[in-house]
mmCIF file of C-alpha atoms in Angstrom:
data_model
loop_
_atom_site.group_PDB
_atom_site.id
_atom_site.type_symbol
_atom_site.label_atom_id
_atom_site.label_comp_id
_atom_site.label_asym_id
_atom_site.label_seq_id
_atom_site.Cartn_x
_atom_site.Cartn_y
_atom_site.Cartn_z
ATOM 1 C CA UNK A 1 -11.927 31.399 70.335
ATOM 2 C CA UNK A 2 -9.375 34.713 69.717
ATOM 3 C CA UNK A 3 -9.624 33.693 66.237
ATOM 4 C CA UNK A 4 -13.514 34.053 65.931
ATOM 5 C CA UNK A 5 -13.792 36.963 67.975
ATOM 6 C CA UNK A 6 -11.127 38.530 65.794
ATOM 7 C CA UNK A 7 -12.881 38.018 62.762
ATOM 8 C CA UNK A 8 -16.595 39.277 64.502
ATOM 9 C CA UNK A 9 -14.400 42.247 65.567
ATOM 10 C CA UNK A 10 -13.635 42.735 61.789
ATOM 11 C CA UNK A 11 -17.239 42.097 60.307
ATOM 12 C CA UNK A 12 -19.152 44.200 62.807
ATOM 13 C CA UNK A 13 -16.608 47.503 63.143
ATOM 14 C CA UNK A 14 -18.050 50.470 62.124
ATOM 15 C CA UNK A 15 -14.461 52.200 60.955
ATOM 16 C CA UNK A 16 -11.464 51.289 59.074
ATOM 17 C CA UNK A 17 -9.041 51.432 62.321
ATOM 18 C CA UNK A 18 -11.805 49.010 64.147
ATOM 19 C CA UNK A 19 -11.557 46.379 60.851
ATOM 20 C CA UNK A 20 -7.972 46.481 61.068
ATOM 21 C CA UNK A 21 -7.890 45.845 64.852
ATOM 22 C CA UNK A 22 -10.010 42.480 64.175
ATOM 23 C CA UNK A 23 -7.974 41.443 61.734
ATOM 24 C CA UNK A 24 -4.372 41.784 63.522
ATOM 25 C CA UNK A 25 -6.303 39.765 66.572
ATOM 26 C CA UNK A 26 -7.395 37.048 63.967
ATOM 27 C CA UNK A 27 -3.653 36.885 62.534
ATOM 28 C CA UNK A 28 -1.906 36.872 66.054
ATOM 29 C CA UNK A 29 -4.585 33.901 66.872
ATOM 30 C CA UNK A 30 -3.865 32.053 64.178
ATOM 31 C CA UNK A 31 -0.020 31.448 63.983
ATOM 32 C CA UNK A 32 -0.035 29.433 67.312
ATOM 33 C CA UNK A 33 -2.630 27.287 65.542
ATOM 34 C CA UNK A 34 -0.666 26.867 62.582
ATOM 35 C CA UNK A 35 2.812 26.070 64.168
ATOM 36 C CA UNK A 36 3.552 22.419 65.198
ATOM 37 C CA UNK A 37 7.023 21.694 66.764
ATOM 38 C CA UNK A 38 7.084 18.655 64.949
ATOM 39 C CA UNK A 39 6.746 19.747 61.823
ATOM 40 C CA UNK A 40 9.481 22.018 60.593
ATOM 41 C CA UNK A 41 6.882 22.586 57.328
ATOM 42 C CA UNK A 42 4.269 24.359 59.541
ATOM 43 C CA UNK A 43 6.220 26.556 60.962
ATOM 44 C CA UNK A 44 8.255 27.462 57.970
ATOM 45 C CA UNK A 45 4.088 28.044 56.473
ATOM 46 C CA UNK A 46 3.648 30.144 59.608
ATOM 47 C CA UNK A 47 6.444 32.154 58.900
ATOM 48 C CA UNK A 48 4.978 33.254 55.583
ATOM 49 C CA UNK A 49 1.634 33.971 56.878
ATOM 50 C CA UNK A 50 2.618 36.190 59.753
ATOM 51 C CA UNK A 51 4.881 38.168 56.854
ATOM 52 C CA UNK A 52 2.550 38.428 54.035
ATOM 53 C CA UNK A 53 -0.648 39.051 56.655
ATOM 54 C CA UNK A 54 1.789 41.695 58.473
ATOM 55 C CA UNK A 55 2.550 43.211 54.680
ATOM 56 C CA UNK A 56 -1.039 44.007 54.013
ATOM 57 C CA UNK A 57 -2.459 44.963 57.614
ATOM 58 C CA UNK A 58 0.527 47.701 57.524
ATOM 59 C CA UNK A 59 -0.815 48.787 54.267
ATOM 60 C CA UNK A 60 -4.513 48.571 55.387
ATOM 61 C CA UNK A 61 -3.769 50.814 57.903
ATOM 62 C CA UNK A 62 -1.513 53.267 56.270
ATOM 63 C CA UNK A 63 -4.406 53.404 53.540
ATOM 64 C CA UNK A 64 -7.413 54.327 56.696
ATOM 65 C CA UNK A 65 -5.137 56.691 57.829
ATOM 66 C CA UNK A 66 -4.755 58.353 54.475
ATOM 67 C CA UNK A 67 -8.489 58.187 54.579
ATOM 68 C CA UNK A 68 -9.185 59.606 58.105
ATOM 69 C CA UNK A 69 -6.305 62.617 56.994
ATOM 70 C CA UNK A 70 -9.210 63.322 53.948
ATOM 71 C CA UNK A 71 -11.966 63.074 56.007
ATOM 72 C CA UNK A 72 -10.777 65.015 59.228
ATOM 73 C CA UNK A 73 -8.311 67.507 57.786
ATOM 74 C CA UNK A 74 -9.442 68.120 54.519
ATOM 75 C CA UNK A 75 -6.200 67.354 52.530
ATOM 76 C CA UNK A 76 -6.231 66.733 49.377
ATOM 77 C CA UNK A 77 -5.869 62.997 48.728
ATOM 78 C CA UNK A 78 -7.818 61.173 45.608
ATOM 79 C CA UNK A 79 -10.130 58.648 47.306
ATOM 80 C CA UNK A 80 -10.351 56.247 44.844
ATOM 81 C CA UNK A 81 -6.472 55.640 45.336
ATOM 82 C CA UNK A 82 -6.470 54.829 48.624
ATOM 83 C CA UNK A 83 -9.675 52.767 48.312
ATOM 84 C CA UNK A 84 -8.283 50.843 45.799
ATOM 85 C CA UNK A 85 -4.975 50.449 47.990
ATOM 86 C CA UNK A 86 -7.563 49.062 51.043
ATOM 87 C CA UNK A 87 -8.728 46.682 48.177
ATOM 88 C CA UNK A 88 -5.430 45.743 47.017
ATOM 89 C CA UNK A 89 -4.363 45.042 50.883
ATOM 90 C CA UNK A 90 -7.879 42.945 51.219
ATOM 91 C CA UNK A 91 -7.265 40.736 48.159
ATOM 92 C CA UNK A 92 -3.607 39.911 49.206
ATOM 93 C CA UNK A 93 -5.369 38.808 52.955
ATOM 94 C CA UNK A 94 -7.849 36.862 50.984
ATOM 95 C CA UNK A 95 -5.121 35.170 48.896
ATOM 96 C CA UNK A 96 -6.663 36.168 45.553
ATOM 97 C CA UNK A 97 -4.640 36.678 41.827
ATOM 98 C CA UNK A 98 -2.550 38.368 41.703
ATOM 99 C CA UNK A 99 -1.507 38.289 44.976
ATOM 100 C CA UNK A 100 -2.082 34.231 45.176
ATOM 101 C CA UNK A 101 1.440 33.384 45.476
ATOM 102 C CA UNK A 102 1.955 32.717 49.091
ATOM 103 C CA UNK A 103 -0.911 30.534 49.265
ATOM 104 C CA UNK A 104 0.232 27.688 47.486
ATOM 105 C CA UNK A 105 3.469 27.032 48.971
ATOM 106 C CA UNK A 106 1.996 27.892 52.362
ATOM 107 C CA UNK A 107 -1.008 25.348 52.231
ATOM 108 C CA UNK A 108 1.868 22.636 51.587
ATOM 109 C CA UNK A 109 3.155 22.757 55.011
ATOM 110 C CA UNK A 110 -0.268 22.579 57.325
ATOM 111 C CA UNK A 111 -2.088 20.009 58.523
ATOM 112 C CA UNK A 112 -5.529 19.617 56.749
ATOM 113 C CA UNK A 113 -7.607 21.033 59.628
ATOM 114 C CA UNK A 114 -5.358 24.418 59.342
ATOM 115 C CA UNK A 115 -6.081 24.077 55.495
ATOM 116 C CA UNK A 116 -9.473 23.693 56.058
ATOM 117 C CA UNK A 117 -9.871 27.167 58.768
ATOM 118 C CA UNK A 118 -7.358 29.083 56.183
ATOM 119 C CA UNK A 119 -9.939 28.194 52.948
ATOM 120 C CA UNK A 120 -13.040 28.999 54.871
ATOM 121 C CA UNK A 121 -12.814 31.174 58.006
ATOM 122 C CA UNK A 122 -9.610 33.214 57.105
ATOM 123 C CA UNK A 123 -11.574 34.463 54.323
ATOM 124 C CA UNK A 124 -15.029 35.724 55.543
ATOM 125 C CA UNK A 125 -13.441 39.349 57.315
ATOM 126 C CA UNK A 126 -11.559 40.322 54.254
ATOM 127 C CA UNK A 127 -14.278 39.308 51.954
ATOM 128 C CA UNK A 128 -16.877 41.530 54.062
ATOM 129 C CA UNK A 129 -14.533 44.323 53.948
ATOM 130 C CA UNK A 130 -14.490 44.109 50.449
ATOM 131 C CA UNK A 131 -18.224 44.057 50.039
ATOM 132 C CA UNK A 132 -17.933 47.610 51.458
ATOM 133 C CA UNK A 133 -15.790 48.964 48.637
ATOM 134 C CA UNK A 134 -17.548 50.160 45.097
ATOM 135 C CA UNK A 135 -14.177 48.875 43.069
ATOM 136 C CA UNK A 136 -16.130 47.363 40.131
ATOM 137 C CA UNK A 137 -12.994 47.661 38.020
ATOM 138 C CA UNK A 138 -10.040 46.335 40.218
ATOM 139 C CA UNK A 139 -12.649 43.211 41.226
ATOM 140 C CA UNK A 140 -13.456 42.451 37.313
ATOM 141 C CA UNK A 141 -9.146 42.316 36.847
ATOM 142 C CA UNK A 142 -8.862 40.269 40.152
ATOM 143 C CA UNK A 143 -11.921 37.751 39.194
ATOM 144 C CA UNK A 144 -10.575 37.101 35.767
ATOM 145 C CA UNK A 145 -6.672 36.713 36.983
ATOM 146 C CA UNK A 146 -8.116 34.215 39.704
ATOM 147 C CA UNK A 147 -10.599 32.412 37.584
ATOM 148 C CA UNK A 148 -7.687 31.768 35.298
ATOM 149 C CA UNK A 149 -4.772 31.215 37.684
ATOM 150 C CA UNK A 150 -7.021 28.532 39.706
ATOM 151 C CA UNK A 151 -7.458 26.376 36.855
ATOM 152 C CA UNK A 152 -4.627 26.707 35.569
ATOM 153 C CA UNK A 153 -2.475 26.254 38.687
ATOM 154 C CA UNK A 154 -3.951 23.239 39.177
ATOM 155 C CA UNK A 155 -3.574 20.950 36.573
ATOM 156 C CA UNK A 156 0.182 19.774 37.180
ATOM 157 C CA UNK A 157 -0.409 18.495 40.664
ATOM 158 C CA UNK A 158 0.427 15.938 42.627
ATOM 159 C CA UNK A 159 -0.236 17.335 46.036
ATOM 160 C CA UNK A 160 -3.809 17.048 47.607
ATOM 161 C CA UNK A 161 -3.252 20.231 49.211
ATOM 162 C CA UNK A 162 -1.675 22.543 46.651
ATOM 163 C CA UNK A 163 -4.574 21.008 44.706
ATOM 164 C CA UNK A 164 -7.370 22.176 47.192
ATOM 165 C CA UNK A 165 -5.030 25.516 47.159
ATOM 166 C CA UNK A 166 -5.701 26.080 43.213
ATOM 167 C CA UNK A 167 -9.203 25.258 43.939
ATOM 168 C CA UNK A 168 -9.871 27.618 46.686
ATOM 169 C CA UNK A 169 -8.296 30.238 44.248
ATOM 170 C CA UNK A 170 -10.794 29.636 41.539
ATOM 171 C CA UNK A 171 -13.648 29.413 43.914
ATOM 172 C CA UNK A 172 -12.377 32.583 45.453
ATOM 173 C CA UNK A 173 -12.899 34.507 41.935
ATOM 174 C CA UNK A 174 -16.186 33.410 41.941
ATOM 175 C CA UNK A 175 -17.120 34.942 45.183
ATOM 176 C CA UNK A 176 -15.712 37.999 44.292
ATOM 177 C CA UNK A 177 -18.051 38.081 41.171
ATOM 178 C CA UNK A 178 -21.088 37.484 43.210
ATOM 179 C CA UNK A 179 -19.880 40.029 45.795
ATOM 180 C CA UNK A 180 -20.049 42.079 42.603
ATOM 181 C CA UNK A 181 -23.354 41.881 42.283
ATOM 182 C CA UNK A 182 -25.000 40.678 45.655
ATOM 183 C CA UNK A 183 -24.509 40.261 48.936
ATOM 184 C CA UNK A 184 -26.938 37.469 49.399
ATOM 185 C CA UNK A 185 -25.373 35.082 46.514
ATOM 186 C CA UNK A 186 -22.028 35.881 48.102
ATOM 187 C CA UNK A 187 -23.075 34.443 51.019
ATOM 188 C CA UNK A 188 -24.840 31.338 49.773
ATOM 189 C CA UNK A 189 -21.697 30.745 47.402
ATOM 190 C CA UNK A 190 -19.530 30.618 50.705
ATOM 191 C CA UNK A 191 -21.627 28.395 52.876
ATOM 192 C CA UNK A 192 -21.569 26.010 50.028
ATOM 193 C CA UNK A 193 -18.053 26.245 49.320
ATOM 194 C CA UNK A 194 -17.085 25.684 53.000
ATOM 195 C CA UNK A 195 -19.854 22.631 53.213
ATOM 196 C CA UNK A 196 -17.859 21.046 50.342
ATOM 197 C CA UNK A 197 -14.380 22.047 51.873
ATOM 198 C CA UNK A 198 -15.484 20.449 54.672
ATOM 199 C CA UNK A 199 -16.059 17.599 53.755
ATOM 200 C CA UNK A 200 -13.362 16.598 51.706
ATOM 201 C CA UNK A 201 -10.841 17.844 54.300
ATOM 202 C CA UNK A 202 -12.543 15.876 56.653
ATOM 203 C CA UNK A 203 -12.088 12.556 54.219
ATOM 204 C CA UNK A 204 -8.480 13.720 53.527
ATOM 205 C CA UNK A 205 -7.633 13.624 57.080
ATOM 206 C CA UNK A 206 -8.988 11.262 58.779
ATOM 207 C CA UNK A 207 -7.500 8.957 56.194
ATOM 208 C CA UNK A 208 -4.359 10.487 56.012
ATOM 209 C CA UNK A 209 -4.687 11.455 52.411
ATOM 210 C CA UNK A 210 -1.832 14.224 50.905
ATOM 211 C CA UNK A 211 -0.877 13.034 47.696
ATOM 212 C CA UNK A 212 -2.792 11.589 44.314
ATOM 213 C CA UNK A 213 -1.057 8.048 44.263
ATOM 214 C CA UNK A 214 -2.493 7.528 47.573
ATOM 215 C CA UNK A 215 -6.036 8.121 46.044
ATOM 216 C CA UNK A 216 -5.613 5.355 43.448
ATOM 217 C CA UNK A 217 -4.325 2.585 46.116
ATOM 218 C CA UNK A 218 -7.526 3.569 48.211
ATOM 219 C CA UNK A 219 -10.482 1.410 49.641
ATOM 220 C CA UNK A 220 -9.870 -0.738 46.873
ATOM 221 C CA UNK A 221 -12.507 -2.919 48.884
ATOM 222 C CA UNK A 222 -14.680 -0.268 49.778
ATOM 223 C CA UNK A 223 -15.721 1.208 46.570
ATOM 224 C CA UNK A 224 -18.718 3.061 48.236
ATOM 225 C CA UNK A 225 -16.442 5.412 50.350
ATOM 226 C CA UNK A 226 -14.215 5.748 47.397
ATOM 227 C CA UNK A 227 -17.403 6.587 45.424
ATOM 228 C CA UNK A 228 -18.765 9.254 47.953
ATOM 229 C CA UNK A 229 -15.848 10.665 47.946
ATOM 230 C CA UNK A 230 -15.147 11.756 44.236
ATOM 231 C CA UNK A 231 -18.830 12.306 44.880
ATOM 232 C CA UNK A 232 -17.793 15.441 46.782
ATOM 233 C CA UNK A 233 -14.792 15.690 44.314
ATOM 234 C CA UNK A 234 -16.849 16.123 41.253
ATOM 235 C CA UNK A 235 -19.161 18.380 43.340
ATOM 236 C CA UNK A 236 -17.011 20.861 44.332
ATOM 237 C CA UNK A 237 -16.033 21.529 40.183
ATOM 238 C CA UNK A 238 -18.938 22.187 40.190
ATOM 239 C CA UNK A 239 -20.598 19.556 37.800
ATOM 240 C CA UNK A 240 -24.311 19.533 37.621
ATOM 241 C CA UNK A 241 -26.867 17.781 39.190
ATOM 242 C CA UNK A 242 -24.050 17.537 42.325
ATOM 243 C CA UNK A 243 -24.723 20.092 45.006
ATOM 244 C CA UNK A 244 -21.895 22.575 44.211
ATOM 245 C CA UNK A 245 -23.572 23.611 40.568
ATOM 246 C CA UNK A 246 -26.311 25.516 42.574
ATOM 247 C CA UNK A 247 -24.300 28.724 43.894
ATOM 248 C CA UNK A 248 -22.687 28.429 40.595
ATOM 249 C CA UNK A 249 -25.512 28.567 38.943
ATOM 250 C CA UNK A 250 -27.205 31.613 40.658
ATOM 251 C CA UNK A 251 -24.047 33.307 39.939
ATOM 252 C CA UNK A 252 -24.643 32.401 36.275
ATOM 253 C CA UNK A 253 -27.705 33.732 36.293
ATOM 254 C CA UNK A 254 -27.242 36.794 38.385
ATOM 255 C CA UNK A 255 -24.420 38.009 35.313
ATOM 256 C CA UNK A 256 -26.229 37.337 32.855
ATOM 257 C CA UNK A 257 -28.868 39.356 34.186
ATOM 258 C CA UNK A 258 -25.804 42.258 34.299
ATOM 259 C CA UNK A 259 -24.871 41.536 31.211
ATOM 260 C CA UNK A 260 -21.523 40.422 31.940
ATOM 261 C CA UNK A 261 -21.068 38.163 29.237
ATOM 262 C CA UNK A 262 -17.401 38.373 28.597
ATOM 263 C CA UNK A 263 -16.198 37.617 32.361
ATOM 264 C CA UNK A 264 -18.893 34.970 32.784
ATOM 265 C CA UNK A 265 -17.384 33.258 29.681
ATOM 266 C CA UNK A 266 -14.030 33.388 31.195
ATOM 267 C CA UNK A 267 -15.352 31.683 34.161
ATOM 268 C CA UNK A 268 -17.070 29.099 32.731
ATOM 269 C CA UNK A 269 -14.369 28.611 30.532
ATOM 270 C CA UNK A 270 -12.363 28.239 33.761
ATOM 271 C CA UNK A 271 -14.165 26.225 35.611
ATOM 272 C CA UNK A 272 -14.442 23.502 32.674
ATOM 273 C CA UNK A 273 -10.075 23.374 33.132
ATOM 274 C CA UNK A 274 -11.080 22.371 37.035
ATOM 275 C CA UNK A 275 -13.788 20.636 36.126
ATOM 276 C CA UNK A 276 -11.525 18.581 34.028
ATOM 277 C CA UNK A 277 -8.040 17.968 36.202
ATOM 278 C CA UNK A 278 -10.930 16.652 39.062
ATOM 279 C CA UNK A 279 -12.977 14.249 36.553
ATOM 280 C CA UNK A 280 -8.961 13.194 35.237
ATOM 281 C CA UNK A 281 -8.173 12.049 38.968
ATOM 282 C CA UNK A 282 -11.369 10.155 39.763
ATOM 283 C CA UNK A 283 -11.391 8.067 36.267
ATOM 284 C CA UNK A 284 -7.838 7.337 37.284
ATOM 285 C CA UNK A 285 -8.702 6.720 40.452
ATOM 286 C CA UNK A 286 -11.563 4.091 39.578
ATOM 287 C CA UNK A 287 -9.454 2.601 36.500
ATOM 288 C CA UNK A 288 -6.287 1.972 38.833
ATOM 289 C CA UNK A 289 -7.730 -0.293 41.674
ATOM 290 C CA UNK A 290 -4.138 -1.832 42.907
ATOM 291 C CA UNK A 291 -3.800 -3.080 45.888
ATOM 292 C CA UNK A 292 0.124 -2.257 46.273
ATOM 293 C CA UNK A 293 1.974 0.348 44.430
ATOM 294 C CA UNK A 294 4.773 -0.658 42.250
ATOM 295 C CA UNK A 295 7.811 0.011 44.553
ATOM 296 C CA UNK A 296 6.190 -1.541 47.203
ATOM 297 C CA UNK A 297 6.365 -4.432 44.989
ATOM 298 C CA UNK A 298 9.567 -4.517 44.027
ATOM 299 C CA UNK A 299 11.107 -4.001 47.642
ATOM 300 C CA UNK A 300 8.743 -7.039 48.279
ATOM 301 C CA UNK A 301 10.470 -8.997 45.409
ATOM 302 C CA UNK A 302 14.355 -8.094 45.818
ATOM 303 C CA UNK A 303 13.639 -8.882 49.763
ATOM 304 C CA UNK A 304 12.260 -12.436 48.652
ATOM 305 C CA UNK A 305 15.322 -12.498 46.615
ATOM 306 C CA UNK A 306 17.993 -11.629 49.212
ATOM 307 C CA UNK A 307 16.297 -14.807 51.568
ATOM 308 C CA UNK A 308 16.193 -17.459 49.090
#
């Protein structure tokens, strides 16, 4: 409940102090959430969090202060510096390139209803703070570093999670794009992104899913599951006619409306790389339908072995 109101704190404060206040509540609510004594993982993940969250509140509030000394004292400080240090603080909050790198590593040690809140509600105050800032330039860098660092990230891994991590990085670019150009497809691109999140965190956990080789030696008699499931897979790539295409597509059409042809090439360009790591683990996935993987098999055999 602390966590929400944190975050309503943040998206409703009319100052810089105000956001910052909603955001340290949001942190400090979080970390209990995230920390599990059985799990030495979690709290190693909660660890980083609290440190790279602290790192940019202290410089989102170093930044309003530089601000408020401009405003209230008239000292000569050049505004687009400290807006774009506010930015800079945001997009390190948010977990976008080039400040991605804790995210990653920190995703491998939660639980996937902690992943789930971190992808999706940890992200909606410093993406509305961000909305507030006119720093075309800095968000073009950031879009086309995450675009780029999601797909590519992702294309090595075994883990679920670290997987969904990459992901939420490339989805994350897109947002920022559309928060380029409206508020509205920003908006719609989220509530999509967190329906599909959803969803397959949902799958993930209640089947205890965290790594690929469990995907191929799943509901090998229930294909239909299996089949929903890289249903929502495929969707959230983003491969049309599946649901996820739409936001995507109104982005599409939004830039090319701006004429940003070279960063909407980069992002399609992008999210073929996804598109094609998620379609490379559900034809696997559907090809290998074993019942037992192989070591299973051989501690079977050597233990057959050792009785005759």
């Amino acid at each position: 409940t602390i966590m929400i109101i944190g975050t309503l704190i943040t998206v409703s404060s009319n100052s810089w102090l105000g956001a910052w206040m909603g955001l340290e509540i949001n942190l400090l609510s979080f970390i209990p959430l995230l920390s599990d004594n059985n799990n030495s993982m979690s709290t190693e993940a909660s660890l980083k969090y609290f440190l790279t969250q602290a790192l940019a509140s202290t410089v989102l509030l170093f930044s309003s202060i530089l601000l408020m000394l401009k405003n209230n004292m008239n000292t000569e400080i050049n505004e687009s510096f400290t807006s774009m240090i506010i930015m800079s603080a945001l997009l390190l909050k948010s977990g976008a390139a080039p400040f991605h790198f804790w995210f990653p590593n920190m995703m491998e040690g939660l639980t996937w209803i902690n992943s789930l809140i971190l992808m999706t509600w940890q992200k909606i105050a410093p993406l509305m703070l961000i909305s507030y800032l006119n720093m075309k330039n800095l968000l073009l860098i950031t879009v086309i570093l995450s675009v780029i660092v999601g797909a590519m990230g992702g294309l090595n891994q075994t883990s679920l999670r670290k997987l969904m991590a990459y992901s939420s990085i490339n989805h994350l670019g897109w947002m920022l794009s559309s928060i380029m150009i409206s508020e509205s497809i920003w908006l719609i691109y989220f509530l999509f992104y967190s329906f599909l999140s959803f969803i397959l965190t949902f799958m993930f956990n209640i089947f205890k899913l965290f790594h690929m080789n469990q995907l191929f030696s799943w509901f090998v008699n229930s294909k239909i599951l299996k089949f929903s499931m890289f249903m929502n897979f495929l969707s959230l790539g983003g491969l049309p006619p599946f649901l996820g295409f739409l936001p995507k597509w109104l982005v599409i059409q939004q830039l090319t409306m701006c004429n940003q042809y070279f960063l909407l090439t980069v992002m399609m360009m992008s999210t073929l790389i996804t598109l094609f790591f998620y379609l490379r683990i559900c034809y696997s996935a559907f090809m290998l339908n074993y019942y037992e993987n192989n070591w299973m098999m051989k501690m079977n055999m050597n233990s057959t072995n050792m009785n005759l």
